[in-house]
XYZ file of N, CA and C in Angstrom:
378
model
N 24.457 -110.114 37.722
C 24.029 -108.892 37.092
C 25.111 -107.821 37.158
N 25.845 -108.000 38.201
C 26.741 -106.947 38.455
C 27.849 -106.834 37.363
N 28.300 -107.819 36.923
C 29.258 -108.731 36.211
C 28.766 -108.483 34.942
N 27.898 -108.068 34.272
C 27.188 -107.650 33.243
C 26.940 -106.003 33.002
N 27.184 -105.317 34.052
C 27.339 -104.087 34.084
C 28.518 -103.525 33.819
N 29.409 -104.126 34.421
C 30.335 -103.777 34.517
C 31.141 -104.335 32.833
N 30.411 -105.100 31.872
C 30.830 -105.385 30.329
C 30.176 -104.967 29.843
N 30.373 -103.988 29.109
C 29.761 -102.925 28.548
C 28.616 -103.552 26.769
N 29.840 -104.349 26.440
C 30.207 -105.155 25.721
C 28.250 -106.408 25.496
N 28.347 -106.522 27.352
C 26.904 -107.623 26.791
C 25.583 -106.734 27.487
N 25.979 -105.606 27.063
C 24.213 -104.813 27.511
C 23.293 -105.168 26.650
N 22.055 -105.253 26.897
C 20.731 -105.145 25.671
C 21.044 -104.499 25.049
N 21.641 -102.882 25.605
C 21.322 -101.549 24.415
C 22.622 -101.343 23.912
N 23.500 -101.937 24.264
C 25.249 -101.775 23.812
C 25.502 -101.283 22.475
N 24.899 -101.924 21.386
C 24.750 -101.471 20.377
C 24.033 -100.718 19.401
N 22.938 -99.507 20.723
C 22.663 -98.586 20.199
C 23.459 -97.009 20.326
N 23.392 -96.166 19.204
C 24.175 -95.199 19.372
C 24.620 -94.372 21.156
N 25.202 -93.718 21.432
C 25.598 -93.402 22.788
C 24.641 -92.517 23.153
N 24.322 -92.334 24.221
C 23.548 -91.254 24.826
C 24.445 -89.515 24.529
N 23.659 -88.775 24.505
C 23.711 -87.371 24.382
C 24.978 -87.115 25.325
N 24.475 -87.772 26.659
C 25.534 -87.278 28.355
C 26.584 -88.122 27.551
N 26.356 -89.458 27.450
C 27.861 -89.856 27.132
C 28.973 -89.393 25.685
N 28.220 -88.880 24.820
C 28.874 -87.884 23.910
C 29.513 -86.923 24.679
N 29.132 -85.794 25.258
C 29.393 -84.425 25.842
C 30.757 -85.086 26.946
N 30.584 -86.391 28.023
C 31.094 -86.356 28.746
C 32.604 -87.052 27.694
N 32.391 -87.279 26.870
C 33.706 -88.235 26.000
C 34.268 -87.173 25.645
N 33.702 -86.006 24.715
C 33.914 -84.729 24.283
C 35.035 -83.654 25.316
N 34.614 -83.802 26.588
C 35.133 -83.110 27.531
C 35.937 -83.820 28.108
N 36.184 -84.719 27.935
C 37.779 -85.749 28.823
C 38.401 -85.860 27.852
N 38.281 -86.050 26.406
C 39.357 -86.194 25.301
C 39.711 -84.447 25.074
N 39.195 -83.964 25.628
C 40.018 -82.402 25.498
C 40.903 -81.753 26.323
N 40.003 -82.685 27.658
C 41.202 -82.217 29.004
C 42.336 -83.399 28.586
N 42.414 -84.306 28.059
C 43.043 -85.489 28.089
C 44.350 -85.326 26.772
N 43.650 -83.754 26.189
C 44.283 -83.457 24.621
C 43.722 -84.097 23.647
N 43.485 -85.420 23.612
C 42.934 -85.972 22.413
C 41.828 -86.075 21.733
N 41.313 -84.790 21.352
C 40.147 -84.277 20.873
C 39.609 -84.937 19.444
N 41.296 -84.734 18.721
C 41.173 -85.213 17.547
C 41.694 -86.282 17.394
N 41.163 -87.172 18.096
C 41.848 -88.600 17.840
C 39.786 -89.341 18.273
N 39.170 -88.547 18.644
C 38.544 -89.364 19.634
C 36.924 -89.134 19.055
N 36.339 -89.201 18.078
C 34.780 -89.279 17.325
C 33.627 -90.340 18.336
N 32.859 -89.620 19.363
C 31.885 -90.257 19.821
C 30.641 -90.690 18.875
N 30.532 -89.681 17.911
C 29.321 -90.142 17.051
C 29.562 -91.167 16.092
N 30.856 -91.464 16.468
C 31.220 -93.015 15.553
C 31.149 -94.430 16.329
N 30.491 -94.105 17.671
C 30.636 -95.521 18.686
C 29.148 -95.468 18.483
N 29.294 -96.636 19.451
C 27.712 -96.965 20.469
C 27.973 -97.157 22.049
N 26.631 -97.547 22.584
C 26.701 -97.095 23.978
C 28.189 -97.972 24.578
N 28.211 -99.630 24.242
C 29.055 -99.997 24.792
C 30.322 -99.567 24.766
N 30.740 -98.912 23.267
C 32.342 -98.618 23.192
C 32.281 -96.804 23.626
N 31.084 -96.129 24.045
C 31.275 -95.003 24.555
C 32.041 -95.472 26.021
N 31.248 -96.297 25.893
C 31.139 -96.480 27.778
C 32.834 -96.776 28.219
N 33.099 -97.849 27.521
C 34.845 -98.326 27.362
C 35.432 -96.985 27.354
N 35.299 -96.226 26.357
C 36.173 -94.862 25.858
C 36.255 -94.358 27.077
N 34.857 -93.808 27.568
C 34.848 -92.625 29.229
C 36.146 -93.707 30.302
N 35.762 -94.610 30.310
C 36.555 -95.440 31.378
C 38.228 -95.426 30.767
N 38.735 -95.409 29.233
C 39.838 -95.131 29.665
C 40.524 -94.246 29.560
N 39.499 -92.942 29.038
C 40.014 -91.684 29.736
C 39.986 -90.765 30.312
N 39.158 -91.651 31.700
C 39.162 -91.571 32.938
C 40.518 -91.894 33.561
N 41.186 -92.538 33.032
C 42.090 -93.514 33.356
C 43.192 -92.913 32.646
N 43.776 -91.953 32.017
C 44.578 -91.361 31.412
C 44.949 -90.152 32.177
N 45.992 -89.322 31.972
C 46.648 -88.546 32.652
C 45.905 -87.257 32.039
N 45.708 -86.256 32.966
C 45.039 -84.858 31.953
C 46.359 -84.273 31.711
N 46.006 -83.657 30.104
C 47.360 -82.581 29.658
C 47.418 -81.671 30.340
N 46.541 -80.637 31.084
C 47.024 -79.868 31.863
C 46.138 -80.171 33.158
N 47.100 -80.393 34.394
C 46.616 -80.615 35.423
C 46.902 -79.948 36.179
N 47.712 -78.680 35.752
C 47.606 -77.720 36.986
C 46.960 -76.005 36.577
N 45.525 -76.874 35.560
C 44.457 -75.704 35.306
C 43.748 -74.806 37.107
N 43.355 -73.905 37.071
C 43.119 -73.278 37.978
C 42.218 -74.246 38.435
N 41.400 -74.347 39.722
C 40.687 -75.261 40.701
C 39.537 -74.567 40.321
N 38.108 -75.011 40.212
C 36.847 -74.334 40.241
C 36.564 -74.445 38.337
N 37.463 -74.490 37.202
C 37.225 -73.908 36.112
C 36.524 -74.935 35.669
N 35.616 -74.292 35.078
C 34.340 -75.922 34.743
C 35.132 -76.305 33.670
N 34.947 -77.362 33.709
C 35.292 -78.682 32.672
C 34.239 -78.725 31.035
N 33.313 -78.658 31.420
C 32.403 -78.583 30.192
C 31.753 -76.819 30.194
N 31.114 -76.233 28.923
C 30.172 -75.504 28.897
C 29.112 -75.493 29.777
N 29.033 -74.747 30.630
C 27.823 -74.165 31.106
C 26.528 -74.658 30.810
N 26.675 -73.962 29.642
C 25.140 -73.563 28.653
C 24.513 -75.185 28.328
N 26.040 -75.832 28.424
C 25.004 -77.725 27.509
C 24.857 -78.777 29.198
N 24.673 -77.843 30.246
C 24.714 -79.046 31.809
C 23.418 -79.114 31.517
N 22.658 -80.110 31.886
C 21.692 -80.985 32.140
C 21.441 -80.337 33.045
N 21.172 -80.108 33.907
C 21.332 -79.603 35.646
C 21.364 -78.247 35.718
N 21.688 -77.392 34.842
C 22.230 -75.573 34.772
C 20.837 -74.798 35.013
N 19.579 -75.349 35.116
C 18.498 -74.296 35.537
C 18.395 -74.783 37.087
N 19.103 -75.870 37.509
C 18.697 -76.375 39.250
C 19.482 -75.255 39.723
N 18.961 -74.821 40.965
C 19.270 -74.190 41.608
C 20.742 -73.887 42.068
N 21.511 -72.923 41.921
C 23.121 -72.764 42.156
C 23.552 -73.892 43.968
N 24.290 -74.281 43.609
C 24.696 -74.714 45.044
C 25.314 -73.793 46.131
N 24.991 -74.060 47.358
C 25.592 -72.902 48.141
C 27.499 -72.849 48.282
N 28.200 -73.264 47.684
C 29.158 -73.576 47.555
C 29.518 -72.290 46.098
N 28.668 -72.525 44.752
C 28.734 -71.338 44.042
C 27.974 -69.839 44.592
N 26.950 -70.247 45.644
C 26.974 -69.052 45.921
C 27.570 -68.268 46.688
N 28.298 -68.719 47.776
C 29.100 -68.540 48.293
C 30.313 -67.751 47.884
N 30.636 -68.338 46.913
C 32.018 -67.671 45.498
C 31.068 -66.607 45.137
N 30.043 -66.402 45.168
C 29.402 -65.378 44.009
C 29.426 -63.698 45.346
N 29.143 -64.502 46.378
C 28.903 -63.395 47.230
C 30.447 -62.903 48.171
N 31.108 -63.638 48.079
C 32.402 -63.117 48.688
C 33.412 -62.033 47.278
N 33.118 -62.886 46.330
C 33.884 -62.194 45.117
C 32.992 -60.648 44.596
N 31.628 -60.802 44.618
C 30.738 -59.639 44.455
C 30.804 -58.315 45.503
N 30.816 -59.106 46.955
C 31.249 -58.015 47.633
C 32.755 -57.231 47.632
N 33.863 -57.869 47.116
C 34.909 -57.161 46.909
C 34.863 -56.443 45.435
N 34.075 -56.476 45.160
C 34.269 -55.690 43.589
C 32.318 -54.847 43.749
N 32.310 -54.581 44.768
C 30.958 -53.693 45.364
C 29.784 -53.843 44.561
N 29.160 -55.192 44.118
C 28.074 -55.364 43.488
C 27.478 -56.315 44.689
N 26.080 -55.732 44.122
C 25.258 -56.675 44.802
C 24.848 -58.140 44.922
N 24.790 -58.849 45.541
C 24.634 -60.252 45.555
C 23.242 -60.590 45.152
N 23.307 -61.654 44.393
C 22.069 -61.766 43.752
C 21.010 -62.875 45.255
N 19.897 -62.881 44.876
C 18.912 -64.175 45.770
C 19.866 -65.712 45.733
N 18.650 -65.415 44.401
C 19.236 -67.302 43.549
C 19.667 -66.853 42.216
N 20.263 -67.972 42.469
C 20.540 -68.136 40.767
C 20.598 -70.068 39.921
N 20.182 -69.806 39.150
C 20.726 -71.295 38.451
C 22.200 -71.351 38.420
N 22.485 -72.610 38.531
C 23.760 -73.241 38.544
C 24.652 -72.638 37.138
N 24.073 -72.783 36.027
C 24.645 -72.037 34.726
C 24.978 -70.554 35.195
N 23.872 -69.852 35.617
C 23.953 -68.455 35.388
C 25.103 -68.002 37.070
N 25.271 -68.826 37.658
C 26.459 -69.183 39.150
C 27.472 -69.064 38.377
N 27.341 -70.091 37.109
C 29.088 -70.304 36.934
C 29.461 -69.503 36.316
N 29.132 -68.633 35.166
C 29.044 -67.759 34.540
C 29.196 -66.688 35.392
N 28.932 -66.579 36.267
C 29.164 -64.920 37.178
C 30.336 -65.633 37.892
N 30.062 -66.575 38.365
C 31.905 -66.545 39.024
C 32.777 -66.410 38.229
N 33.009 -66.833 36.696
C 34.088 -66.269 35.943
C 33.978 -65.364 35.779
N 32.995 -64.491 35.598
C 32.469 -62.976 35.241
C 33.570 -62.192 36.159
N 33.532 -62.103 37.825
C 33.813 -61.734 38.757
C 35.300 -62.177 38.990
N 35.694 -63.677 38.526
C 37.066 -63.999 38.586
C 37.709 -62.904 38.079
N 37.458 -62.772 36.932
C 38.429 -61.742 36.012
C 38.329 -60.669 36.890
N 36.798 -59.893 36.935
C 36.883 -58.277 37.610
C 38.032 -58.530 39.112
N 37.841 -59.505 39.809
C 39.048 -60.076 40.836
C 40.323 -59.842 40.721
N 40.703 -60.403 39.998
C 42.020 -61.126 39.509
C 42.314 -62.037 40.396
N 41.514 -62.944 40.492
C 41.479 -64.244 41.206
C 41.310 -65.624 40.604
């Protein structure tokens, strides 16, 4: 079974169109990767999405010495962006808020985290 997972090629569903995540995630590595316009997910299916993510995963990013922390995809399209911020973004939210004398929020969703840490990057200059 394992051996079948790993071939994308002999899934049941291989040859239905790609999932939503695996669009967005192809979308966002062929851009860090540069090749945006070389690279049409809504022209595969699941198996040759699946191939694509794996080899450019496997490719060098065009810029790899982007700042540390800068999200990779939009915010607004995470799956995950109403779960709760991690204490790791909140953390950034409350060290960067207190040097620029705003108040620290409770909670926040993970979207509305990342969004104020760039918010605050800039007011920073960090």
């Amino acid at each position: 079974m394992s051996n079948q997972l790993n071939n994308p090629s002999q899934w049941a569903t291989g040859a239905d169109p790609p999932t939503s995540k695996q669009k967005a995630f192809i979308s966002t590595l062929a851009s860090s990767k540069g090749v945006s316009d070389q690279v049409d997910p809504d022209q595969m299916n699941k198996s040759e999405a699946s191939s694509k993510i794996e080899e450019l995963k496997n490719q060098p990013t065009q810029n790899a010495d982007a700042g540390a922390g800068q999200p990779i995809q939009n915010p607004d399209t995470w799956t995950t962006g109403d779960d709760k911020a991690t204490g790791k973004q909140m953390g950034y939210v409350a060290v960067m808020a207190k040097k620029v004398g705003e108040s620290v929020p409770e909670s926040m969703g993970k979207t509305d985290a990342s969004k104020k840490i760039e918010e605050l990057k800039e007011k920073t200059g960090m």
